[in-house]
mmCIF file of C-alpha atoms and ligand atoms in Angstrom:
data_model
loop_
_atom_site.group_PDB
_atom_site.id
_atom_site.type_symbol
_atom_site.label_atom_id
_atom_site.label_comp_id
_atom_site.label_asym_id
_atom_site.label_seq_id
_atom_site.Cartn_x
_atom_site.Cartn_y
_atom_site.Cartn_z
ATOM 1 C CA MET A 15 19.715 80.275 197.121
ATOM 2 C CA ILE A 16 18.795 78.178 200.144
ATOM 3 C CA GLY A 17 20.276 74.744 200.428
ATOM 4 C CA ILE A 18 19.231 71.776 202.735
ATOM 5 C CA SER A 19 21.949 69.010 203.238
ATOM 6 C CA GLY A 20 20.386 65.850 204.073
ATOM 7 C CA ALA A 21 17.264 66.739 201.927
ATOM 8 C CA SER A 22 16.436 63.132 201.748
ATOM 9 C CA GLY A 23 15.780 62.268 205.411
ATOM 10 C CA ASN A 24 12.352 62.789 207.284
ATOM 11 C CA LEU A 25 13.242 66.175 208.677
ATOM 12 C CA GLY A 26 14.859 67.558 205.162
ATOM 13 C CA ARG A 27 12.015 66.218 203.157
ATOM 14 C CA LEU A 28 9.454 67.714 205.520
ATOM 15 C CA THR A 29 11.406 71.193 205.332
ATOM 16 C CA ALA A 30 11.859 71.114 201.884
ATOM 17 C CA ARG A 31 8.147 71.120 201.037
ATOM 18 C CA GLY A 32 7.914 73.671 203.811
ATOM 19 C CA ILE A 33 10.002 76.199 202.379
ATOM 20 C CA ALA A 34 9.070 75.646 198.607
ATOM 21 C CA GLU A 35 5.980 77.583 199.982
ATOM 22 C CA HIS A 36 7.902 80.657 200.560
ATOM 23 C CA LEU A 37 10.226 80.727 197.344
ATOM 24 C CA GLY A 38 9.290 82.677 194.386
ATOM 25 C CA ASP A 39 11.447 80.414 191.950
ATOM 26 C CA PRO A 40 11.791 76.903 193.327
ATOM 27 C CA SER A 41 15.600 76.688 191.481
ATOM 28 C CA ASP A 42 16.736 79.114 194.537
ATOM 29 C CA LEU A 43 16.392 75.900 196.395
ATOM 30 C CA VAL A 44 19.003 73.423 196.565
ATOM 31 C CA LEU A 45 18.622 69.632 197.759
ATOM 32 C CA THR A 46 21.763 68.461 198.676
ATOM 33 C CA THR A 47 22.181 64.615 199.442
ATOM 34 C CA ARG A 48 23.844 61.560 198.993
ATOM 35 C CA GLN A 49 20.743 60.235 197.465
ATOM 36 C CA PRO A 50 19.794 62.427 194.891
ATOM 37 C CA ASP A 51 17.187 60.080 192.771
ATOM 38 C CA ALA A 52 15.452 59.972 196.144
ATOM 39 C CA VAL A 53 14.437 63.822 196.293
ATOM 40 C CA ALA A 54 14.290 64.443 192.285
ATOM 41 C CA ASP A 55 10.465 64.898 192.836
ATOM 42 C CA LEU A 56 10.331 66.124 195.987
ATOM 43 C CA VAL A 57 10.076 69.855 195.215
ATOM 44 C CA PRO A 58 9.528 70.589 191.527
ATOM 45 C CA GLY A 59 12.199 72.830 189.890
ATOM 46 C CA ALA A 60 14.450 72.911 192.995
ATOM 47 C CA GLN A 61 18.230 72.046 191.957
ATOM 48 C CA VAL A 62 19.082 68.403 193.129
ATOM 49 C CA ARG A 63 23.163 68.280 194.117
ATOM 50 C CA PHE A 64 25.027 65.254 195.492
ATOM 51 C CA SER A 65 27.121 65.278 198.625
ATOM 52 C CA ASP A 66 28.384 63.381 201.756
ATOM 53 C CA PHE A 67 29.966 64.407 204.755
ATOM 54 C CA ASP A 68 32.510 62.081 204.286
ATOM 55 C CA ASP A 69 33.530 63.598 200.768
ATOM 56 C CA SER A 70 34.673 67.357 201.459
ATOM 57 C CA SER A 71 34.930 68.284 197.728
ATOM 58 C CA SER A 72 31.038 66.387 197.373
ATOM 59 C CA MET A 73 30.214 69.640 199.620
ATOM 60 C CA THR A 74 32.304 72.025 198.233
ATOM 61 C CA GLU A 75 30.911 71.731 195.232
ATOM 62 C CA ALA A 76 27.267 71.275 196.226
ATOM 63 C CA PHE A 77 27.092 74.375 198.407
ATOM 64 C CA GLU A 78 28.293 76.981 195.981
ATOM 65 C CA GLY A 79 26.562 79.664 195.671
ATOM 66 C CA LEU A 80 24.508 79.252 198.470
ATOM 67 C CA ASP A 81 23.523 82.140 200.759
ATOM 68 C CA SER A 82 21.991 79.923 203.690
ATOM 69 C CA LEU A 83 22.188 76.251 204.233
ATOM 70 C CA LEU A 84 20.437 74.122 206.655
ATOM 71 C CA LEU A 85 22.942 71.362 208.094
ATOM 72 C CA ILE A 86 20.968 68.924 209.139
ATOM 73 C CA SER A 87 22.669 66.414 211.523
ATOM 74 C CA SER A 88 23.973 63.149 210.466
ATOM 75 C CA SER A 89 22.397 59.902 211.484
ATOM 76 C CA THR A 90 25.944 58.258 211.634
ATOM 77 C CA VAL A 91 27.088 56.930 215.093
ATOM 78 C CA GLU A 92 30.604 57.033 214.598
ATOM 79 C CA GLY A 93 32.705 60.288 213.476
ATOM 80 C CA ARG A 94 29.792 62.484 213.210
ATOM 81 C CA SER A 95 31.782 65.375 215.128
ATOM 82 C CA GLU A 96 34.296 65.092 211.992
ATOM 83 C CA GLN A 97 31.554 65.093 209.712
ATOM 84 C CA HIS A 98 29.971 67.859 210.771
ATOM 85 C CA ALA A 99 33.049 69.760 211.126
ATOM 86 C CA ALA A 100 33.816 68.559 207.543
ATOM 87 C CA ALA A 101 30.485 70.036 206.384
ATOM 88 C CA ILE A 102 31.000 73.383 208.286
ATOM 89 C CA ASP A 103 34.647 73.848 206.848
ATOM 90 C CA ALA A 104 33.211 72.981 203.293
ATOM 91 C CA ALA A 105 30.163 75.814 203.730
ATOM 92 C CA VAL A 106 32.882 78.049 204.546
ATOM 93 C CA ALA A 107 35.149 77.234 201.882
ATOM 94 C CA ALA A 108 32.395 77.687 199.253
ATOM 95 C CA GLY A 109 31.252 81.034 200.648
ATOM 96 C CA VAL A 110 28.237 79.814 202.080
ATOM 97 C CA GLY A 111 26.492 83.302 203.866
ATOM 98 C CA HIS A 112 24.533 81.325 206.846
ATOM 99 C CA VAL A 113 24.739 78.013 208.243
ATOM 100 C CA ILE A 114 21.821 76.767 210.240
ATOM 101 C CA TYR A 115 22.848 73.733 212.301
ATOM 102 C CA THR A 116 20.169 71.307 213.617
ATOM 103 C CA SER A 117 21.218 70.421 217.428
ATOM 104 C CA MET A 118 19.583 69.228 220.570
ATOM 105 C CA LEU A 119 18.618 70.663 223.818
ATOM 106 C CA SER A 120 21.226 71.403 226.139
ATOM 107 C CA PRO A 121 24.168 69.776 224.590
ATOM 108 C CA GLY A 122 27.509 70.036 226.409
ATOM 109 C CA PRO A 123 30.018 68.049 228.710
ATOM 110 C CA THR A 124 27.674 67.748 231.478
ATOM 111 C CA ASN A 125 24.730 65.829 229.377
ATOM 112 C CA PRO A 126 25.242 62.003 229.579
ATOM 113 C CA ALA A 127 23.077 61.426 226.375
ATOM 114 C CA LEU A 128 25.506 59.884 223.646
ATOM 115 C CA ILE A 129 24.497 62.063 221.317
ATOM 116 C CA SER A 130 25.567 65.149 223.281
ATOM 117 C CA GLU A 131 29.260 64.876 222.548
ATOM 118 C CA SER A 132 28.872 65.483 218.602
ATOM 119 C CA HIS A 133 26.234 68.254 218.934
ATOM 120 C CA TRP A 134 28.560 70.274 221.270
ATOM 121 C CA ALA A 135 31.670 69.708 219.118
ATOM 122 C CA THR A 136 29.746 70.822 215.882
ATOM 123 C CA GLU A 137 28.502 74.050 217.872
ATOM 124 C CA GLU A 138 31.780 75.018 219.201
ATOM 125 C CA HIS A 139 33.377 74.315 215.828
ATOM 126 C CA LEU A 140 30.712 76.477 214.311
ATOM 127 C CA ARG A 141 31.357 79.152 217.309
ATOM 128 C CA ALA A 142 34.976 79.253 215.948
ATOM 129 C CA SER A 143 34.639 79.448 212.588
ATOM 130 C CA ASP A 144 34.190 82.646 210.506
ATOM 131 C CA VAL A 145 30.626 81.807 208.896
ATOM 132 C CA GLU A 146 27.502 83.534 210.507
ATOM 133 C CA HIS A 147 25.336 80.921 211.809
ATOM 134 C CA THR A 148 21.799 79.862 213.800
ATOM 135 C CA ILE A 149 21.660 76.922 215.935
ATOM 136 C CA LEU A 150 18.527 75.276 216.445
ATOM 137 C CA ARG A 151 18.618 73.007 219.932
ATOM 138 C CA PHE A 152 15.807 70.427 219.174
ATOM 139 C CA SER A 153 14.196 68.741 222.129
ATOM 140 C CA LEU A 154 13.356 65.024 221.354
ATOM 141 C CA TYR A 155 11.272 64.420 218.472
ATOM 142 C CA SER A 156 7.409 63.096 219.900
ATOM 143 C CA ASP A 157 7.155 60.959 216.644
ATOM 144 C CA PHE A 158 9.100 58.127 218.461
ATOM 145 C CA GLN A 159 6.692 58.416 221.140
ATOM 146 C CA VAL A 160 4.546 55.975 218.873
ATOM 147 C CA PHE A 161 6.813 53.233 219.243
ATOM 148 C CA GLU A 162 7.378 53.542 222.988
ATOM 149 C CA ALA A 163 3.679 53.518 223.377
ATOM 150 C CA MET A 164 3.259 50.559 221.427
ATOM 151 C CA ASP A 165 5.668 48.369 223.398
ATOM 152 C CA ALA A 166 3.972 49.588 226.613
ATOM 153 C CA LEU A 167 0.660 48.577 225.481
ATOM 154 C CA ALA A 168 1.596 45.258 224.528
ATOM 155 C CA THR A 169 3.318 44.658 227.845
ATOM 156 C CA GLY A 170 1.053 47.170 230.019
ATOM 157 C CA ARG A 171 4.232 48.229 231.680
ATOM 158 C CA PHE A 172 6.297 51.203 230.408
ATOM 159 C CA VAL A 173 9.634 50.409 231.892
ATOM 160 C CA HIS A 174 11.797 53.581 232.311
ATOM 161 C CA ASN A 175 15.115 55.010 233.798
ATOM 162 C CA ARG A 176 14.303 58.594 233.799
ATOM 163 C CA GLY A 177 13.173 58.828 237.393
ATOM 164 C CA THR A 178 10.509 61.805 237.813
ATOM 165 C CA GLY A 179 12.380 64.082 235.050
ATOM 166 C CA GLY A 180 10.152 65.086 232.487
ATOM 167 C CA CYS A 181 10.993 65.640 228.793
ATOM 168 C CA SER A 182 9.564 68.540 226.609
ATOM 169 C CA TYR A 183 9.120 66.462 223.304
ATOM 170 C CA ILE A 184 8.718 68.240 219.842
ATOM 171 C CA ALA A 185 7.175 66.802 216.844
ATOM 172 C CA ARG A 186 9.407 66.614 213.881
ATOM 173 C CA GLU A 187 7.078 68.542 211.434
ATOM 174 C CA ASP A 188 7.311 71.661 214.092
ATOM 175 C CA CYS A 189 11.071 71.220 213.644
ATOM 176 C CA ALA A 190 10.517 71.431 209.867
ATOM 177 C CA ARG A 191 8.348 74.301 210.214
ATOM 178 C CA VAL A 192 10.969 76.047 212.500
ATOM 179 C CA ALA A 193 13.708 75.424 209.981
ATOM 180 C CA ALA A 194 11.812 76.483 206.911
ATOM 181 C CA ALA A 195 11.198 79.789 209.148
ATOM 182 C CA VAL A 196 14.917 80.360 210.003
ATOM 183 C CA LEU A 197 15.833 79.486 206.386
ATOM 184 C CA SER A 198 13.567 82.056 204.997
ATOM 185 C CA GLY A 199 14.003 84.541 207.786
ATOM 186 C CA GLY A 200 17.212 85.597 206.464
ATOM 187 C CA ALA A 201 19.536 87.823 208.206
ATOM 188 C CA SER A 202 17.477 88.429 211.563
ATOM 189 C CA HIS A 203 18.231 85.014 212.464
ATOM 190 C CA ARG A 204 21.887 85.182 212.527
ATOM 191 C CA GLY A 205 24.218 84.789 215.444
ATOM 192 C CA LYS A 206 21.088 83.226 217.405
ATOM 193 C CA THR A 207 20.872 79.987 219.270
ATOM 194 C CA TYR A 208 17.226 78.910 219.886
ATOM 195 C CA GLU A 209 15.973 76.104 222.101
ATOM 196 C CA LEU A 210 12.933 74.752 220.810
ATOM 197 C CA THR A 211 10.550 72.415 222.489
ATOM 198 C CA GLY A 212 6.960 71.299 222.540
ATOM 199 C CA PRO A 213 4.191 72.777 224.820
ATOM 200 C CA GLU A 214 4.806 70.693 227.968
ATOM 201 C CA SER A 215 7.301 68.573 229.767
ATOM 202 C CA LEU A 216 5.824 65.017 230.455
ATOM 203 C CA ASP A 217 7.334 62.578 233.096
ATOM 204 C CA ALA A 218 7.108 59.097 232.817
ATOM 205 C CA VAL A 219 3.512 58.845 234.874
ATOM 206 C CA ALA A 220 2.324 61.446 232.281
ATOM 207 C CA LEU A 221 3.471 59.372 229.644
ATOM 208 C CA ALA A 222 1.574 56.371 230.745
ATOM 209 C CA ALA A 223 -1.528 57.825 231.228
ATOM 210 C CA LEU A 224 -1.270 59.097 227.557
ATOM 211 C CA TYR A 225 -0.304 55.472 226.658
ATOM 212 C CA SER A 226 -3.111 54.143 228.197
ATOM 213 C CA GLU A 227 -5.542 56.735 226.956
ATOM 214 C CA ALA A 228 -4.393 56.349 223.277
ATOM 215 C CA GLY A 229 -4.544 52.634 223.166
ATOM 216 C CA GLY A 230 -7.545 52.360 225.421
ATOM 217 C CA ARG A 231 -5.689 49.936 227.757
ATOM 218 C CA GLU A 232 -3.984 50.339 231.193
ATOM 219 C CA VAL A 233 -0.425 51.275 231.055
ATOM 220 C CA GLU A 234 1.469 51.301 234.230
ATOM 221 C CA ALA A 235 5.059 53.208 234.555
ATOM 222 C CA VAL A 236 7.635 51.215 236.167
ATOM 223 C CA ALA A 237 10.683 53.016 237.312
ATOM 224 C CA VAL A 238 14.298 51.257 237.235
ATOM 225 C CA ASP A 239 17.783 52.171 237.670
ATOM 226 C CA ASP A 240 20.511 52.499 234.765
ATOM 227 C CA ASP A 241 21.984 48.737 235.191
ATOM 228 C CA GLU A 242 18.078 47.613 235.423
ATOM 229 C CA PHE A 243 17.045 49.491 232.475
ATOM 230 C CA LEU A 244 20.205 48.301 230.341
ATOM 231 C CA ARG A 245 19.755 44.828 231.063
ATOM 232 C CA LEU A 246 16.385 44.703 230.202
ATOM 233 C CA LEU A 247 17.035 46.339 226.992
ATOM 234 C CA GLY A 248 20.018 43.960 226.405
ATOM 235 C CA ALA A 249 17.997 41.276 226.752
ATOM 236 C CA GLU A 250 14.833 42.303 224.915
ATOM 237 C CA ASN A 251 17.270 43.024 221.975
ATOM 238 C CA ALA A 252 19.919 40.324 222.491
ATOM 239 C CA ALA A 253 17.931 37.403 220.586
ATOM 240 C CA GLY A 254 19.673 36.674 217.857
ATOM 241 C CA ASN A 255 21.411 39.968 217.482
ATOM 242 C CA ASP A 256 25.072 41.119 217.918
ATOM 243 C CA ASP A 257 24.477 43.952 215.383
ATOM 244 C CA GLY A 258 26.693 47.055 216.410
ATOM 245 C CA HIS A 259 23.776 49.541 215.396
ATOM 246 C CA VAL A 260 21.241 47.559 217.822
ATOM 247 C CA GLN A 261 23.829 47.508 220.775
ATOM 248 C CA TYR A 262 24.426 51.502 220.229
ATOM 249 C CA GLY A 263 20.531 51.874 220.057
ATOM 250 C CA VAL A 264 20.300 50.418 223.664
ATOM 251 C CA ALA A 265 22.878 52.489 225.172
ATOM 252 C CA LEU A 266 21.808 55.758 223.639
ATOM 253 C CA THR A 267 18.136 54.648 225.220
ATOM 254 C CA VAL A 268 19.745 54.224 228.695
ATOM 255 C CA SER A 269 21.803 57.439 228.515
ATOM 256 C CA LEU A 270 18.534 59.361 227.083
ATOM 257 C CA GLY A 271 16.419 58.416 230.122
ATOM 258 C CA ARG A 272 19.740 59.323 232.316
ATOM 259 C CA ALA A 273 19.667 63.044 230.509
ATOM 260 C CA ILE A 274 15.639 63.122 230.778
ATOM 261 C CA ARG A 275 16.563 62.310 234.745
ATOM 262 C CA GLU A 276 18.952 64.891 235.327
ATOM 263 C CA GLY A 277 16.849 67.544 233.766
ATOM 264 C CA HIS A 278 18.459 68.240 230.477
ATOM 265 C CA PHE A 279 15.325 67.659 228.427
ATOM 266 C CA SER A 280 12.709 69.269 230.859
ATOM 267 C CA ALA A 281 13.010 73.108 229.801
ATOM 268 C CA VAL A 282 9.859 74.324 228.018
ATOM 269 C CA THR A 283 10.175 77.317 225.555
ATOM 270 C CA THR A 284 7.759 79.248 223.407
ATOM 271 C CA SER A 285 10.507 79.923 220.649
ATOM 272 C CA ALA A 286 8.796 77.108 218.492
ATOM 273 C CA GLU A 287 5.475 79.534 217.983
ATOM 274 C CA GLU A 288 7.269 82.756 218.341
ATOM 275 C CA LEU A 289 9.196 81.696 215.360
ATOM 276 C CA THR A 290 6.478 79.647 213.174
ATOM 277 C CA GLY A 291 3.348 81.503 214.283
ATOM 278 C CA ALA A 292 2.030 77.867 215.063
ATOM 279 C CA ALA A 293 1.409 76.290 218.402
ATOM 280 C CA PRO A 294 3.556 73.167 218.092
ATOM 281 C CA ARG A 295 2.097 70.013 218.872
ATOM 282 C CA THR A 296 1.093 68.007 221.850
ATOM 283 C CA VAL A 297 2.425 64.444 222.330
ATOM 284 C CA ALA A 298 -1.512 63.300 222.679
ATOM 285 C CA SER A 299 -2.020 64.648 219.341
ATOM 286 C CA VAL A 300 0.885 62.685 217.925
ATOM 287 C CA LEU A 301 -0.217 59.896 219.102
ATOM 288 C CA GLY A 302 -3.512 60.389 217.973
ATOM 289 C CA ASP A 303 -2.416 60.415 214.409
ATOM 290 C CA SER A 304 -1.665 56.737 215.181
ATOM 291 C CA ALA A 305 -4.827 55.798 217.162
ATOM 292 C CA GLU A 306 -6.011 52.990 214.937
ATOM 293 C CA MET A 307 -2.440 51.264 215.188
ATOM 294 C CA LEU A 308 -2.245 51.741 219.002
ATOM 295 C CA ARG A 309 -5.411 50.095 219.634
ATOM 296 C CA ALA A 310 -4.706 47.363 217.503
ATOM 297 C CA VAL A 311 -1.812 46.390 219.517
ATOM 298 C CA GLU A 312 -2.221 42.680 220.980
ATOM 299 C CA PRO A 313 -1.025 42.029 224.517
ATOM 300 C CA SER A 314 2.400 40.108 224.836
HETATM 301 N N1 NAP B 417 15.587 65.050 217.983
HETATM 302 C C1 NAP B 417 15.600 63.955 218.068
HETATM 303 O O1 NAP B 417 14.874 63.135 218.773
HETATM 304 C C2 NAP B 417 16.285 63.067 216.731
HETATM 305 C C3 NAP B 417 15.839 61.766 216.676
HETATM 306 C C4 NAP B 417 16.597 61.212 215.743
HETATM 307 C C5 NAP B 417 17.364 61.789 215.014
HETATM 308 N N2 NAP B 417 17.747 63.357 215.254
HETATM 309 C C6 NAP B 417 18.822 63.813 214.682
HETATM 310 O O2 NAP B 417 18.050 64.884 213.473
HETATM 311 C C7 NAP B 417 18.158 64.419 212.325
HETATM 312 C C8 NAP B 417 17.622 64.145 211.228
HETATM 313 O O3 NAP B 417 16.331 63.723 211.871
HETATM 314 P P1 NAP B 417 15.576 62.657 210.597
HETATM 315 O O4 NAP B 417 14.291 62.279 211.320
HETATM 316 O O5 NAP B 417 15.433 63.165 209.334
HETATM 317 O O6 NAP B 417 16.602 61.372 210.447
HETATM 318 P P2 NAP B 417 16.350 60.589 209.163
HETATM 319 O O7 NAP B 417 15.390 60.307 208.565
HETATM 320 O O8 NAP B 417 16.970 59.357 209.850
HETATM 321 O O9 NAP B 417 17.623 61.087 208.253
HETATM 322 C C9 NAP B 417 19.049 60.671 208.270
HETATM 323 C C10 NAP B 417 19.659 61.932 208.048
HETATM 324 O O10 NAP B 417 21.156 61.882 208.114
HETATM 325 C C11 NAP B 417 21.653 62.235 206.768
HETATM 326 N N3 NAP B 417 23.104 61.396 206.977
HETATM 327 C C12 NAP B 417 23.326 60.280 206.996
HETATM 328 N N4 NAP B 417 24.494 60.136 207.011
HETATM 329 C C13 NAP B 417 25.037 61.504 205.875
HETATM 330 C C14 NAP B 417 26.324 61.576 205.260
HETATM 331 N N5 NAP B 417 27.095 60.890 205.437
HETATM 332 N N6 NAP B 417 26.491 62.865 204.893
HETATM 333 C C15 NAP B 417 25.461 63.512 204.805
HETATM 334 N N7 NAP B 417 24.306 63.378 205.215
HETATM 335 C C16 NAP B 417 24.470 62.138 205.711
HETATM 336 C C17 NAP B 417 20.606 62.105 206.043
HETATM 337 O O11 NAP B 417 21.194 62.802 204.587
HETATM 338 P P3 NAP B 417 20.910 62.042 203.116
HETATM 339 O O12 NAP B 417 20.002 62.743 202.483
HETATM 340 O O13 NAP B 417 22.172 62.413 202.512
HETATM 341 O O14 NAP B 417 20.457 60.511 203.382
HETATM 342 C C18 NAP B 417 19.563 62.400 206.538
HETATM 343 O O15 NAP B 417 19.473 63.625 206.487
HETATM 344 C C19 NAP B 417 19.111 63.051 212.413
HETATM 345 O O16 NAP B 417 20.105 62.943 211.134
HETATM 346 C C20 NAP B 417 19.728 63.018 213.776
HETATM 347 O O17 NAP B 417 21.176 63.177 213.511
HETATM 348 C C21 NAP B 417 17.241 63.721 216.234
#
């Protein structure tokens, strides 16, 4: 039996639909989530079980009988390392044969991205545990470049703190294809760590050119330092907003820019294609899906 945690999220849904094609009996798929109703019709015949990383006993029950489990990293800001450690411990307690964790490209102590620490702690917990595992280190999703392009097209300026650093964005649907391939691929992936990227590393100037092309309007890349970027993003998001999540989002964006500048997201690998048999999508093609919306952006 194959399980997916966090099945109601975007990656969980795409992976569940992808894996369903490889399964003879849909009841061999177990969708675990905090929101069972939201995935009730996702894969007809699949089992749906409640589980929450903040509730260990829910996980031990939900992971019962699984041969493999895709552990999708949580979107929680605080306490993510502890959540993931609890999920791994529950998988061990439930006797899961193989845990596949969705990590990030080059996590570790030298990566300044705010999300790095919890991914690294989770990887370390997996390596120290008794369970067979596979680590999927995904680069940043290209899907978010659509929102970045909209902002840039509105002002004609793509302001960034990434210097000349590049990022090897990968489409979420390619991440899902990889996850489904590894979930259904069995023992051959055990003990492996895969670095998973899109087909090219793009710096800010290259991205600005793609945004211009997709939106049909000139966009200029404008490099600033971390302090200035923080000031600009803070000012943009400050208006009437003292929500901690918004402030975290600003700090995360600055930290990701710095991580890109320092080269942590620039690696380009062929692993996604090797695992799935399909070439991963370019950022240009992902932007192309939203061409109509990008061309309709009004100058601000
Ligand atoms: N590579 C990137 O650029 C990038 C960007 C954004 C996020 N991510 C990471 O990749 C993950 C999957 O991406 P996505 O696009 O599918 O995110 P998403 O649509 O925002 O989904 C959020 C995910 O977090 C799970 N989650 C939140 N709190 C949880 C809890 N207490 N217990 C168990 N699961 C919990 C949700 O599971 P439920 O079904 O229980 O709701 C869901 O799978 C994200 O959660 C985040 O860690 C990566």
